[in-house]
Coordinates of C-alpha atoms and ligand atoms in Angstrom, one line a residue:
M1 CA 126.6 110.5 78.2
D2 CA 127.2 106.9 78.8
L3 CA 126.5 105.2 82.2
L4 CA 129.3 102.4 82.1
S5 CA 130.8 102.8 85.8
I6 CA 130.4 104.8 88.6
D7 CA 133.8 106.5 87.9
S8 CA 132.4 108.2 84.8
L9 CA 129.6 109.7 86.9
S10 CA 130.2 113.5 88.7
D11 CA 129.4 114.0 92.5
S12 CA 126.5 116.4 90.8
Q13 CA 125.3 113.8 88.4
I14 CA 125.0 111.0 91.4
A15 CA 123.1 113.8 93.3
T16 CA 121.0 114.5 90.5
I17 CA 119.9 110.7 89.8
L18 CA 119.4 110.0 93.8
D19 CA 117.1 113.3 94.0
R20 CA 115.1 112.2 90.8
S21 CA 115.0 108.5 92.2
Q22 CA 112.9 110.0 94.9
H23 CA 110.7 112.0 92.8
F24 CA 110.1 109.0 90.7
F25 CA 109.8 106.5 93.4
A26 CA 106.7 108.8 94.8
A27 CA 105.2 109.3 91.2
N28 CA 105.2 105.8 90.3
R29 CA 103.6 104.8 93.8
A30 CA 101.0 107.3 93.2
G31 CA 100.4 105.9 89.4
R32 CA 101.8 108.8 87.3
S33 CA 103.6 108.5 84.3
T34 CA 105.0 111.2 82.4
D35 CA 105.7 111.8 78.5
A36 CA 109.5 113.1 78.9
L37 CA 110.8 110.3 76.7
S38 CA 107.8 110.2 74.1
G39 CA 109.0 109.2 70.5
R40 CA 112.4 107.7 72.1
I41 CA 113.3 103.9 71.8
L42 CA 115.5 102.0 74.2
F43 CA 117.2 98.9 73.1
N44 CA 117.9 96.2 75.7
L45 CA 120.6 93.8 74.8
F46 CA 120.8 91.3 77.1
Y47 CA 123.3 88.3 76.7
E48 CA 122.9 86.9 80.4
N49 CA 119.7 86.2 82.4
S50 CA 117.9 88.9 84.5
T51 CA 114.5 89.4 86.1
R52 CA 114.8 92.5 88.0
T53 CA 117.3 94.7 85.8
L54 CA 115.6 93.7 82.5
M55 CA 112.0 94.1 83.4
S56 CA 113.0 97.4 85.4
F57 CA 114.8 99.2 82.4
A58 CA 111.5 98.3 80.3
T59 CA 109.2 99.5 82.9
A60 CA 111.3 102.5 83.5
A61 CA 111.3 103.8 79.7
H62 CA 107.2 102.8 79.4
R63 CA 106.7 105.1 82.7
L64 CA 108.7 107.8 81.1
G65 CA 106.9 107.2 77.6
A66 CA 109.7 106.0 75.5
S67 CA 109.4 102.5 73.6
V68 CA 111.6 99.4 74.6
V69 CA 112.8 96.9 71.6
A70 CA 114.2 93.9 73.2
L71 CA 116.8 91.3 71.1
P72 CA 115.9 87.9 72.0
V73 CA 119.7 87.1 72.1
D74 CA 119.0 83.2 72.1
Q75 CA 117.4 83.6 68.5
S76 CA 119.7 86.3 67.2
S77 CA 122.3 86.1 64.7
V78 CA 124.9 85.7 68.0
N79 CA 124.0 81.9 67.5
K80 CA 125.3 82.4 63.5
G81 CA 128.3 83.7 64.7
E82 CA 128.1 87.4 64.6
T83 CA 130.4 89.2 66.9
L84 CA 129.4 91.6 69.7
G85 CA 131.1 94.6 67.3
D86 CA 129.3 93.6 64.4
T87 CA 126.1 93.2 66.4
A88 CA 126.7 96.7 67.8
H89 CA 127.0 98.3 64.5
T90 CA 123.8 96.7 63.1
L91 CA 121.9 98.0 65.9
N92 CA 123.6 101.5 65.7
A93 CA 122.4 101.6 62.0
M94 CA 118.9 101.4 63.5
R95 CA 119.4 104.8 65.3
P96 CA 118.1 103.9 69.1
D97 CA 118.0 106.7 71.6
V98 CA 119.3 104.7 74.1
L99 CA 121.1 101.0 74.6
V100 CA 121.0 98.9 77.6
I101 CA 123.5 95.7 77.6
R102 CA 124.2 93.1 79.6
H103 CA 127.2 90.8 78.9
H104 CA 129.5 87.9 80.4
D105 CA 132.3 89.8 79.4
N106 CA 134.3 92.5 81.4
G107 CA 134.2 95.5 79.2
A108 CA 131.8 94.7 76.8
A109 CA 129.6 97.7 77.5
D110 CA 132.5 99.9 76.9
A111 CA 133.2 98.0 73.5
V112 CA 129.5 98.5 72.6
A113 CA 129.9 102.3 73.7
A114 CA 133.0 102.9 71.2
I115 CA 130.8 101.9 68.5
M116 CA 127.3 103.4 69.2
E117 CA 126.3 106.8 68.6
A118 CA 123.3 106.9 71.4
P119 CA 124.0 106.7 74.8
V120 CA 125.0 103.0 76.2
I121 CA 124.4 101.9 79.8
N122 CA 125.9 98.9 81.4
A123 CA 123.5 96.6 83.2
G124 CA 126.1 94.6 84.4
D125 CA 129.8 93.3 82.5
G126 CA 131.0 90.2 83.7
T127 CA 132.5 90.6 87.3
N128 CA 133.3 94.2 86.4
E129 CA 130.5 96.6 87.0
H130 CA 126.5 97.0 87.6
P131 CA 126.5 100.9 88.3
T132 CA 122.7 101.2 88.1
Q133 CA 122.2 98.4 90.9
A134 CA 124.7 100.6 93.0
L135 CA 122.4 104.0 92.3
L136 CA 119.3 102.1 93.4
D137 CA 121.1 100.5 96.3
A138 CA 122.0 104.1 97.3
A139 CA 118.9 105.4 96.7
S140 CA 116.9 103.0 98.7
L141 CA 119.4 103.7 101.8
Q142 CA 118.5 107.2 101.4
H143 CA 114.7 106.4 101.4
K144 CA 115.0 104.4 104.3
L145 CA 117.5 106.5 106.6
G146 CA 117.5 109.8 105.1
K147 CA 121.1 109.8 104.6
L148 CA 124.4 107.6 104.0
G149 CA 127.1 109.6 106.0
G150 CA 128.4 107.5 108.8
V151 CA 126.5 104.5 107.9
N152 CA 128.7 100.9 108.2
I153 CA 127.4 98.8 105.2
A154 CA 128.7 95.1 105.2
I155 CA 128.6 93.6 101.7
C156 CA 129.1 89.8 102.3
G157 CA 129.3 86.8 99.9
D158 CA 130.9 86.3 96.7
I159 CA 132.9 89.2 96.3
R160 CA 135.0 87.9 93.9
H161 CA 132.5 87.6 91.2
S162 CA 130.3 90.2 92.2
R163 CA 129.8 93.6 89.7
V164 CA 127.3 94.8 92.4
A165 CA 129.9 94.9 95.3
R166 CA 132.4 96.5 93.2
S167 CA 130.1 99.3 91.9
N168 CA 128.7 99.8 95.4
A169 CA 132.2 100.0 96.8
K170 CA 132.8 102.9 94.5
L171 CA 129.6 104.8 95.1
L172 CA 128.6 104.2 98.7
P173 CA 132.0 105.7 100.3
R174 CA 131.6 108.9 98.0
L175 CA 128.3 109.3 99.7
G176 CA 129.7 109.1 103.1
A177 CA 129.0 105.5 104.0
E178 CA 131.9 103.0 105.4
V179 CA 132.2 99.6 103.3
R180 CA 133.3 96.5 104.6
L181 CA 133.6 93.5 102.2
A182 CA 133.8 90.2 103.5
G183 CA 133.3 86.5 102.3
P184 CA 134.8 83.0 102.0
P185 CA 138.7 83.3 101.5
E186 CA 138.0 81.5 97.9
L187 CA 135.4 84.0 97.0
M188 CA 137.3 87.2 97.7
P189 CA 139.3 89.0 94.8
D190 CA 142.8 88.1 95.0
G191 CA 144.9 90.4 97.5
A192 CA 141.7 91.8 99.1
P193 CA 142.0 92.3 102.7
A194 CA 141.0 89.4 104.7
M195 CA 137.7 89.9 107.3
T196 CA 135.5 87.3 107.9
V197 CA 131.8 87.6 107.4
D198 CA 131.1 87.9 111.2
E199 CA 133.6 90.5 111.7
A200 CA 132.1 92.5 109.1
I201 CA 128.7 91.6 110.3
T202 CA 129.8 92.8 113.7
G203 CA 128.0 96.4 114.7
A204 CA 127.1 97.1 111.0
D205 CA 123.6 99.2 110.1
V206 CA 123.1 97.5 107.0
V207 CA 124.0 94.1 106.0
M208 CA 124.2 93.2 102.1
M209 CA 124.0 89.6 100.9
L210 CA 125.4 88.5 97.7
R211 CA 124.4 85.2 95.9
V212 CA 127.3 82.7 95.4
Q213 CA 127.7 82.9 91.5
R214 CA 128.2 79.3 90.8
E215 CA 127.6 79.7 87.1
R216 CA 131.1 81.5 87.4
L217 CA 132.9 78.9 89.3
D218 CA 134.8 76.2 87.7
S219 CA 134.6 74.0 90.8
E220 CA 131.8 73.2 93.4
F221 CA 131.6 75.5 96.4
G222 CA 129.6 75.0 99.5
D223 CA 127.1 73.1 97.8
A224 CA 125.7 70.7 100.1
P225 CA 122.4 71.9 101.7
G226 CA 123.0 74.4 104.3
E227 CA 126.5 73.9 104.4
Y228 CA 127.2 77.5 102.9
L229 CA 124.5 79.4 105.4
E230 CA 126.0 77.7 108.3
L231 CA 129.8 78.8 107.2
Y232 CA 129.2 82.1 106.0
G233 CA 125.6 83.0 105.2
L234 CA 123.2 85.3 107.0
T235 CA 121.2 83.5 109.7
A236 CA 119.4 85.0 112.7
K237 CA 122.4 84.5 114.7
R238 CA 124.7 86.2 112.7
L239 CA 122.2 89.1 112.2
A240 CA 122.0 89.6 116.1
N241 CA 125.5 90.6 116.2
A242 CA 124.9 93.8 113.7
A243 CA 123.6 97.3 115.0
P244 CA 120.2 97.1 116.5
G245 CA 117.6 97.2 114.1
A246 CA 120.2 96.5 111.2
L247 CA 118.8 96.6 107.6
V248 CA 119.2 93.7 105.3
M249 CA 119.7 94.3 101.7
H250 CA 120.2 92.0 98.4
P251 CA 120.4 92.7 94.8
G252 CA 118.7 89.5 94.1
P253 CA 118.1 86.6 92.9
I254 CA 118.0 85.3 96.4
N255 CA 119.0 81.8 97.0
R256 CA 117.0 80.6 100.0
G257 CA 118.9 78.8 102.8
D258 CA 122.3 79.3 100.9
E259 CA 123.6 83.0 101.4
I260 CA 120.5 83.9 103.1
D261 CA 117.8 82.7 105.6
G262 CA 114.6 82.9 104.0
A263 CA 112.9 84.3 107.1
I264 CA 115.1 87.0 107.0
A265 CA 114.7 87.8 103.4
D266 CA 111.0 88.1 104.2
D267 CA 111.3 90.0 107.3
A268 CA 109.3 93.5 106.4
E269 CA 110.8 95.4 109.2
R270 CA 114.3 94.7 108.4
S271 CA 114.7 93.6 104.5
L272 CA 114.8 96.0 102.0
I273 CA 114.8 93.4 99.0
T274 CA 111.3 94.5 97.7
L275 CA 112.0 98.1 98.4
Q276 CA 115.4 97.8 96.2
V277 CA 113.2 96.3 93.3
E278 CA 110.7 99.2 93.4
M279 CA 113.5 101.8 93.9
G280 CA 115.0 100.1 90.9
V281 CA 112.4 101.6 88.2
A282 CA 112.6 104.8 89.8
T283 CA 116.5 105.0 89.7
R284 CA 116.5 103.6 86.3
M285 CA 114.0 106.5 85.4
A286 CA 116.7 109.0 86.7
C287 CA 119.1 107.6 84.8
L288 CA 117.3 107.7 81.5
E289 CA 115.8 111.2 82.1
L290 CA 119.7 112.5 82.6
M291 CA 121.2 110.4 79.9
V292 CA 118.3 111.0 76.6
G293 CA 115.9 113.4 78.3
P294 CA 115.0 116.5 76.8
T295 CA 118.0 118.9 78.0
N296 CA 120.1 116.2 76.2
Ligands
NCD1 C1 122.8 90.7 90.4 C2 123.7 90.5 89.0 O1 123.3 90.3 87.8 O2 124.9 91.1 88.9 N1 121.3 90.7 90.0 C3 121.0 92.0 89.8 O3 121.1 92.5 88.9 N2 120.1 92.3 90.6 C4 123.6 89.8 91.3 C5 123.5 88.2 90.9 O4 123.2 87.7 90.0 O5 123.5 87.6 91.8

């Protein structure tokens, strides 16, 4: 099976991934690894920058006993004009057991999956989807709250460019959560219902902030120091309107003083940002086990 979109997962596959995420989270904390994927090879093919996703897929593979080969795209034949399709045919001929791809074009993971015989995982395609991020976010919330049913989650910021928001808006309601999307009108998808950040945060149990993806914008937006934070960012004043003890999430990377006040990101009581990173390894282990484990 491929993991290209939340839509491609059944309810029972989602339940298995979330359940196994908690198992691997505890095992990783105890320093236990397994050899379930011993002898298997994972290819990492990242055309866009990454710290968390790239490193956690590699760590997840190693914790399961698999080996990782990463293509340094900057030094690859991409710079000699090779197309994505030809690169996929080339990598397919090397017979990896699973390929993880991040790419700047929507649909790139689907295109590569149509060529590869091995399972393909979408680690973010343009502004489309980032399914393993949504899965690790759900697993983090389950870890912290026990369940997602009836939880109000405000996802705020650059919704227009966020594959994280798109995957979460599909996944979290399937688990019983209520999701509100909000941001500056310029950074909302066309036709999305208008809700201000303040409205979305009011009474929310969880506030998930998103970075302004300036690399995907053709013009400046809220670039003056402190301007974006003041108008749309997560400040102590805004967070005070959320439900008492509301939790704060962010997929990272954070831009301190832009979409989030640094002190809130560092607040160990409320911020799940580090938990999300730790759970990221566990959830990716769960995905790899399901897709390339011994039962496949
Ligand atoms: C996000 C991404 O690349 O989509 N980061 C991540 O994977 N944790 C969000 C972002 O870049 O702002």
